XYZ file of C-alpha atoms in Angstrom:
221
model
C 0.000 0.000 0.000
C 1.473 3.719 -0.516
C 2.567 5.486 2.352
C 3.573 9.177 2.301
C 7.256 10.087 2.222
C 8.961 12.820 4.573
C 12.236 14.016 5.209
C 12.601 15.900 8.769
C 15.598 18.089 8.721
C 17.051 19.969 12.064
C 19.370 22.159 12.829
C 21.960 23.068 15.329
C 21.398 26.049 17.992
C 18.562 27.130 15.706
C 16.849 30.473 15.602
C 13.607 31.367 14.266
C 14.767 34.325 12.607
C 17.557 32.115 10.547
C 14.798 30.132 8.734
C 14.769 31.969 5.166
C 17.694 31.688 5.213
C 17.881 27.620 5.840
C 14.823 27.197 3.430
C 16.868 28.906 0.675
C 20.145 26.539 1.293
C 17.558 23.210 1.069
C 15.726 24.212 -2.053
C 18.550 25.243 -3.986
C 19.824 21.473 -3.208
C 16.753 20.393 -4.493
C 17.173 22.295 -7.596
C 21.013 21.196 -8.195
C 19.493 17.501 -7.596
C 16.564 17.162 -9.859
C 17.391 18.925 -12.897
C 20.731 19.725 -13.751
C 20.393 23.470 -13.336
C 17.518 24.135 -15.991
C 15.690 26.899 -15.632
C 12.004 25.113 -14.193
C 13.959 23.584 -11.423
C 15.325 27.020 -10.260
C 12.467 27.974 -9.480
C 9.353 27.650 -7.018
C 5.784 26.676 -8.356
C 4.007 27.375 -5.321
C 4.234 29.344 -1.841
C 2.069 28.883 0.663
C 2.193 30.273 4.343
C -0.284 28.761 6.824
C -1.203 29.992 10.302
C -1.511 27.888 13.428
C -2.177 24.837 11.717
C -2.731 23.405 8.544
C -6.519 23.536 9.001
C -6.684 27.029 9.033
C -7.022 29.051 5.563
C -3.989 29.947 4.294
C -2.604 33.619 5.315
C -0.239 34.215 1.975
C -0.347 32.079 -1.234
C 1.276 32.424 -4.602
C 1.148 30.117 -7.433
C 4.094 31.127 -10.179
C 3.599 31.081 -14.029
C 6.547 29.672 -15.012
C 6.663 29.744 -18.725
C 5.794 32.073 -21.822
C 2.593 33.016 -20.265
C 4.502 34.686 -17.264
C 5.461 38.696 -17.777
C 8.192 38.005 -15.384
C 9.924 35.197 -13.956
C 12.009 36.867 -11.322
C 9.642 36.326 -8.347
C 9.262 32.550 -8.613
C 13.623 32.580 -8.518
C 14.119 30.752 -5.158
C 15.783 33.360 -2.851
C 12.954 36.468 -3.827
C 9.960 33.640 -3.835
C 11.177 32.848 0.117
C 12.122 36.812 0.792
C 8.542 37.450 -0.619
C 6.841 34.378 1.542
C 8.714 35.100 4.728
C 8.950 38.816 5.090
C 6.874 38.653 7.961
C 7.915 35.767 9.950
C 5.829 34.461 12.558
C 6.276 31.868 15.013
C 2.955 30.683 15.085
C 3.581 30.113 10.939
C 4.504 27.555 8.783
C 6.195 28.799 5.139
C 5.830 25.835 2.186
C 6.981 25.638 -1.113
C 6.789 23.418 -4.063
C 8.697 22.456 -6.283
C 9.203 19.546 -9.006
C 11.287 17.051 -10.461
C 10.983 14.349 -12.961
C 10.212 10.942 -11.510
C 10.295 7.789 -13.350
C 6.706 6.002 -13.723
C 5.137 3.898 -15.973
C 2.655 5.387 -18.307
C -1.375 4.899 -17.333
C -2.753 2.505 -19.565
C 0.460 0.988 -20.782
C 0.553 -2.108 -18.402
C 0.175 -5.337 -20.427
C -2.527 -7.045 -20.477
C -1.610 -10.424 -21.989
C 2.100 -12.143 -22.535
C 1.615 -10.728 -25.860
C 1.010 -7.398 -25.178
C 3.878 -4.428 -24.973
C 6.046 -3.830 -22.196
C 4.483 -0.949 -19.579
C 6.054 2.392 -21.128
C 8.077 4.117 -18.390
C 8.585 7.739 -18.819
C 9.824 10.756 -16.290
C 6.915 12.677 -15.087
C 6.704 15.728 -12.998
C 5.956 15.216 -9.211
C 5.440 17.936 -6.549
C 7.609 18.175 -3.726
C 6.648 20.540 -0.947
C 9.201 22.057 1.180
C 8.182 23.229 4.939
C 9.528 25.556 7.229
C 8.088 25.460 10.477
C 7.270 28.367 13.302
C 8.306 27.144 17.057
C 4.401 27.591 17.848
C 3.206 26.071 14.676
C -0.053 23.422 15.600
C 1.342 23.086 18.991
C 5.495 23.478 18.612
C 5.086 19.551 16.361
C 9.064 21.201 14.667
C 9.729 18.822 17.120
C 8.718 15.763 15.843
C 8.393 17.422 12.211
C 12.035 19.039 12.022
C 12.632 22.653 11.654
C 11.869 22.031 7.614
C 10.623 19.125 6.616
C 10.183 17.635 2.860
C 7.272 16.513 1.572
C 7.573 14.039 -0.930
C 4.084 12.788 -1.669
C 3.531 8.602 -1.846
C 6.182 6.585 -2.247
C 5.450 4.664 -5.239
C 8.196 6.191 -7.059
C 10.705 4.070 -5.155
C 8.956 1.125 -3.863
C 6.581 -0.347 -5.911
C 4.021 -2.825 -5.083
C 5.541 -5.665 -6.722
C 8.231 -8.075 -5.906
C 11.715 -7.152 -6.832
C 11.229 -10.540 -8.764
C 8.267 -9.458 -10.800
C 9.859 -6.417 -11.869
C 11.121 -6.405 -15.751
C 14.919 -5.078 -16.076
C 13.517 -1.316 -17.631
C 11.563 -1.217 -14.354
C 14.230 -1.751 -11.997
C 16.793 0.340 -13.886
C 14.002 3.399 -13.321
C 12.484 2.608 -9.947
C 16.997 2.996 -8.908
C 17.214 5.931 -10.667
C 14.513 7.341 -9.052
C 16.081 5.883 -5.432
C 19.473 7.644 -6.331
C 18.097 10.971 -6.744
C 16.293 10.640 -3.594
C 19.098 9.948 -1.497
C 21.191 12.286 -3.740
C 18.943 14.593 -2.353
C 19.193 13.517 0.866
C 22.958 13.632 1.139
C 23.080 16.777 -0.514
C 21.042 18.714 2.118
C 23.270 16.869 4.725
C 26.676 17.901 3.308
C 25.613 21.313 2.095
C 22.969 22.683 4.309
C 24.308 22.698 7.735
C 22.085 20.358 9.615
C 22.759 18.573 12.967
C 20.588 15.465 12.107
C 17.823 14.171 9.384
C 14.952 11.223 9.139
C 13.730 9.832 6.416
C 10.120 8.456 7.132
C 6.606 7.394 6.182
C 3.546 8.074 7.641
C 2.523 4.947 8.795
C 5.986 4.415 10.318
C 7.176 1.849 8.124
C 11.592 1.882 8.393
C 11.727 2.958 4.243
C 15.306 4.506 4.875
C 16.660 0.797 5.226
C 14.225 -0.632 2.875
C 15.307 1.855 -0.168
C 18.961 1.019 0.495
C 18.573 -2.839 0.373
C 16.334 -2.278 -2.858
C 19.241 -0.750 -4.335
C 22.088 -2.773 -3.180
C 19.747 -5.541 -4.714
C 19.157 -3.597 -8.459
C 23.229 -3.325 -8.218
């Protein structure tokens, strides 16, 4: 069954007031991880700030044009998109931001349905990732269990499919690792670059993925 993916990140001696700039040093990872500097990547599709919890109606949100259709570009660049979001912080806040980058999936539709049909079609798609700074008094100080930012990845399909390693054709497993290396590309990115005292990588129903994604690809290798 699919199980959403998180990455907690914290840092050390942290202050509220250093959390643009923190948010700034993790998405630009992101962007030197999931697309090899092109322009889309550079830049944020979405910013969202909520107040005292998610429930609550969002207090700022922007959602960035980034193509032909936009007259300018320049906000959605990562450092004004979070100097726009954040310029009033709050404690009792929490600042999001998506992004994307191509996953590998197979195509709806294209699954065989006989011996004799096609292979399933894998292709790199577009997913959202959402990347969350949290205020000390955000729905009840949870930073704490959450992280200071924490990443969003959506289900984890991508990088553990359903099926057994077994039942999985040699075009799948060559994808479903590529997909696993840029996630913990990603991962040891942010740890090397970003200046974080510790990280977990985690589902929501608790499941140990971290250890499960590494055997997976020690066993594609």
């Amino acid at each position: 069954m699919a199980d959403q993916l998180y990455l907690s990140l914290w840092f050390p001696n942290f202050r509220f007031d250093t959390l643009p700039a923190a948010l700034v040093s993790v998405l630009r990872q992101f962007a030197l991880i999931s697309g090899s500097g092109s322009a889309e990547v550079r830049r944020v599709a979405a910013a969202t700030v909520y107040p005292i919890s998610f429930n609550e109606a969002p207090a700022y949100q922007r959602i960035y044009v980034n193509d032909d259709r936009a007259q300018s570009t320049e906000d959605s660049i990562i450092e004004n998109a979070v100097a726009e979001a954040t310029e009033q912080l709050h404690d009792d806040m929490a600042y999001e931001f998506e992004m994307k980058w191509n996953l590998w999936r197979p195509e709806p539709g294209s699954a065989p349905s006989s011996e004799a049909a096609l292979d399933t079609l894998w292709r790199p798609q577009p997913s959202t990732v959402k990347v969350i700074g949290f205020g000390p008094q955000f729905d009840q100080a949870t930073y704490e269990q959450n992280g200071h930012i924490r990443i969003d990845f959506g289900l984890d399909t991508p990088w553990v499919m359903d099926e057994d390693d077994e039942a999985l054709d040699e075009e799948a497993q060559k994808h479903i690792q590529q997909n696993v290396e840029m996630l913990l590309a990603f991962t040891l990115s942010v740890e090397k670059n970003s200046g974080i005292s510790s990280r977990l990588l985690w589902t929501e129903s608790g499941e140990p993925l971290a250890e499960k994604l590494i055997a997976r690809l020690q066993r594609l290798n």
